[in-house]
Structure formats: structure tokens, C-alpha cells
Amino acid sequence: KEYGLIEEKRLSTVDENQIFHQLSYYFTADVLDERCELLLDNYEKELGFNPEWVDIETAIRINSEFDEKYGVSFVRRDTFVLKYIWENKNV
């Protein structure tokens, strides 16, 4: 089920003459107890991404610590959404 959308527009951190524009769609879903092949993008493989399931409080804590250390905008955006979901879980 669709949960929401965040549109981000800002100056590029790579080229100040470009605008970064991203649409982030968020969905709710049921999780099945089965595994499938992990399909990472090349940059995710190069950076050693290793997705894992954690509860929402842990995700918020880890993302917040990462954001404080590195200041990455997509982590800040996703942490904002996680906090919103957590704070409104009983609404």
C-alpha cells in the first residue's frame, strides 16, 4: 500500500551548476518468510552494502548516528520518514 512521497530538490554536491532532483516513494508491505537472491546495484556492491532486517527503533538510531557522522541527505530523509512512521504508528 502506498504510504507517501517525498520530493527532494537541491543543488548538487558534485556539480554546483546542477540540481539534484529525487522522488522517494514509500510503501507498506507484508513480509514473507522466504528468501530470494539479493540484487544490488554496482555502486552498492562497491560500497559493501549488506542489507539486514532490524526493528524500526534500531534503524532510526543507526541512521541518526550515521547522519551525525557523515551528513548524507538521503539518510536524513529516510530517518525523517522512519521517525514519522514510529511516532504515528497508532494513528
PDB file of C-alpha atoms in Angstrom:
ATOM      1  CA  LYS A   1       0.000   0.000   0.000  1.00  0.00           C
ATOM      2  CA  GLU A   2       1.322   3.449  -0.873  1.00  0.00           C
ATOM      3  CA  TYR A   3       2.395   5.343   2.254  1.00  0.00           C
ATOM      4  CA  GLY A   4       3.793   8.599   0.933  1.00  0.00           C
ATOM      5  CA  LEU A   5       6.161  10.509  -1.316  1.00  0.00           C
ATOM      6  CA  ILE A   6       8.998  12.932  -0.645  1.00  0.00           C
ATOM      7  CA  GLU A   7      10.327  15.130  -3.420  1.00  0.00           C
ATOM      8  CA  GLU A   8      13.847  16.455  -2.874  1.00  0.00           C
ATOM      9  CA  LYS A   9      15.364  19.287  -4.927  1.00  0.00           C
ATOM     10  CA  ARG A  10      18.674  20.890  -4.048  1.00  0.00           C
ATOM     11  CA  LEU A  11      21.967  21.961  -5.537  1.00  0.00           C
ATOM     12  CA  SER A  12      24.144  19.010  -6.460  1.00  0.00           C
ATOM     13  CA  THR A  13      27.028  18.265  -4.100  1.00  0.00           C
ATOM     14  CA  VAL A  14      29.003  17.023  -7.118  1.00  0.00           C
ATOM     15  CA  ASP A  15      28.435  19.921  -9.538  1.00  0.00           C
ATOM     16  CA  GLU A  16      27.172  23.265  -8.217  1.00  0.00           C
ATOM     17  CA  ASN A  17      25.732  24.041 -11.668  1.00  0.00           C
ATOM     18  CA  GLN A  18      23.343  21.099 -11.469  1.00  0.00           C
ATOM     19  CA  ILE A  19      20.204  20.470  -9.452  1.00  0.00           C
ATOM     20  CA  PHE A  20      19.680  17.156  -7.716  1.00  0.00           C
ATOM     21  CA  HIS A  21      16.060  16.035  -8.025  1.00  0.00           C
ATOM     22  CA  GLN A  22      14.793  12.816  -6.487  1.00  0.00           C
ATOM     23  CA  LEU A  23      11.368  11.330  -5.836  1.00  0.00           C
ATOM     24  CA  SER A  24      11.267   8.829  -2.970  1.00  0.00           C
ATOM     25  CA  TYR A  25       8.164   6.664  -2.783  1.00  0.00           C
ATOM     26  CA  TYR A  26       7.323   4.851   0.451  1.00  0.00           C
ATOM     27  CA  PHE A  27       5.084   1.794   0.776  1.00  0.00           C
ATOM     28  CA  THR A  28       3.826  -0.504   3.500  1.00  0.00           C
ATOM     29  CA  ALA A  29       4.065  -4.228   2.865  1.00  0.00           C
ATOM     30  CA  ASP A  30       3.666  -7.636   4.418  1.00  0.00           C
ATOM     31  CA  VAL A  31       6.917  -9.569   4.802  1.00  0.00           C
ATOM     32  CA  LEU A  32       7.002 -13.210   3.766  1.00  0.00           C
ATOM     33  CA  ASP A  33       9.221 -15.734   5.482  1.00  0.00           C
ATOM     34  CA  GLU A  34      11.149 -16.675   2.355  1.00  0.00           C
ATOM     35  CA  ARG A  35      14.442 -15.548   0.902  1.00  0.00           C
ATOM     36  CA  CYS A  36      15.373 -14.599  -2.620  1.00  0.00           C
ATOM     37  CA  GLU A  37      18.543 -13.569  -4.423  1.00  0.00           C
ATOM     38  CA  LEU A  38      19.971 -10.214  -3.341  1.00  0.00           C
ATOM     39  CA  LEU A  39      20.172  -7.845  -6.323  1.00  0.00           C
ATOM     40  CA  LEU A  40      22.423  -4.885  -5.569  1.00  0.00           C
ATOM     41  CA  ASP A  41      23.357  -2.053  -7.937  1.00  0.00           C
ATOM     42  CA  ASN A  42      27.047  -1.911  -8.847  1.00  0.00           C
ATOM     43  CA  TYR A  43      27.704   1.100  -6.604  1.00  0.00           C
ATOM     44  CA  GLU A  44      26.026  -0.735  -3.702  1.00  0.00           C
ATOM     45  CA  LYS A  45      28.327  -3.728  -4.265  1.00  0.00           C
ATOM     46  CA  GLU A  46      31.377  -1.452  -4.469  1.00  0.00           C
ATOM     47  CA  LEU A  47      30.436   0.234  -1.193  1.00  0.00           C
ATOM     48  CA  GLY A  48      29.902  -3.138   0.510  1.00  0.00           C
ATOM     49  CA  PHE A  49      26.192  -2.713   1.185  1.00  0.00           C
ATOM     50  CA  ASN A  50      24.766  -5.562   3.233  1.00  0.00           C
ATOM     51  CA  PRO A  51      21.035  -5.135   3.857  1.00  0.00           C
ATOM     52  CA  GLU A  52      19.643  -6.660   7.038  1.00  0.00           C
ATOM     53  CA  TRP A  53      16.313  -6.649   8.860  1.00  0.00           C
ATOM     54  CA  VAL A  54      16.194  -4.554  12.027  1.00  0.00           C
ATOM     55  CA  ASP A  55      13.358  -3.107  14.077  1.00  0.00           C
ATOM     56  CA  ILE A  56      12.397   0.495  13.384  1.00  0.00           C
ATOM     57  CA  GLU A  57      13.935   1.879  16.587  1.00  0.00           C
ATOM     58  CA  THR A  58      17.304   0.343  15.688  1.00  0.00           C
ATOM     59  CA  ALA A  59      17.063   1.720  12.130  1.00  0.00           C
ATOM     60  CA  ILE A  60      16.356   5.219  13.474  1.00  0.00           C
ATOM     61  CA  ARG A  61      19.293   5.029  15.907  1.00  0.00           C
ATOM     62  CA  ILE A  62      21.782   3.710  13.331  1.00  0.00           C
ATOM     63  CA  ASN A  63      20.667   6.190  10.665  1.00  0.00           C
ATOM     64  CA  SER A  64      20.838   9.096  13.136  1.00  0.00           C
ATOM     65  CA  GLU A  65      24.386   8.136  14.164  1.00  0.00           C
ATOM     66  CA  PHE A  66      25.416   7.790  10.508  1.00  0.00           C
ATOM     67  CA  ASP A  67      23.876  11.157   9.632  1.00  0.00           C
ATOM     68  CA  GLU A  68      25.645  12.885  12.536  1.00  0.00           C
ATOM     69  CA  LYS A  69      28.968  11.459  11.371  1.00  0.00           C
ATOM     70  CA  TYR A  70      28.637  11.842   7.587  1.00  0.00           C
ATOM     71  CA  GLY A  71      25.703  14.218   6.925  1.00  0.00           C
ATOM     72  CA  VAL A  72      24.264  12.272   3.997  1.00  0.00           C
ATOM     73  CA  SER A  73      20.982  13.773   2.776  1.00  0.00           C
ATOM     74  CA  PHE A  74      19.252  10.531   1.783  1.00  0.00           C
ATOM     75  CA  VAL A  75      19.931   9.062   5.224  1.00  0.00           C
ATOM     76  CA  ARG A  76      18.462  12.195   6.824  1.00  0.00           C
ATOM     77  CA  ARG A  77      15.396  11.949   4.558  1.00  0.00           C
ATOM     78  CA  ASP A  78      14.820   8.263   5.285  1.00  0.00           C
ATOM     79  CA  THR A  79      15.347   8.787   9.016  1.00  0.00           C
ATOM     80  CA  PHE A  80      12.727  11.545   8.934  1.00  0.00           C
ATOM     81  CA  VAL A  81      10.257   9.088   7.370  1.00  0.00           C
ATOM     82  CA  LEU A  82      11.105   6.332   9.876  1.00  0.00           C
ATOM     83  CA  LYS A  83      10.581   8.739  12.791  1.00  0.00           C
ATOM     84  CA  TYR A  84       7.258   9.863  11.313  1.00  0.00           C
ATOM     85  CA  ILE A  85       6.091   6.242  10.949  1.00  0.00           C
ATOM     86  CA  TRP A  86       7.214   5.414  14.514  1.00  0.00           C
ATOM     87  CA  GLU A  87       5.569   8.491  16.046  1.00  0.00           C
ATOM     88  CA  ASN A  88       2.281   7.864  14.169  1.00  0.00           C
ATOM     89  CA  LYS A  89       2.122   4.060  14.404  1.00  0.00           C
ATOM     90  CA  ASN A  90      -1.073   4.079  16.478  1.00  0.00           C
ATOM     91  CA  VAL A  91      -2.891   6.750  14.465  1.00  0.00           C
TER      92      VAL A  91
END
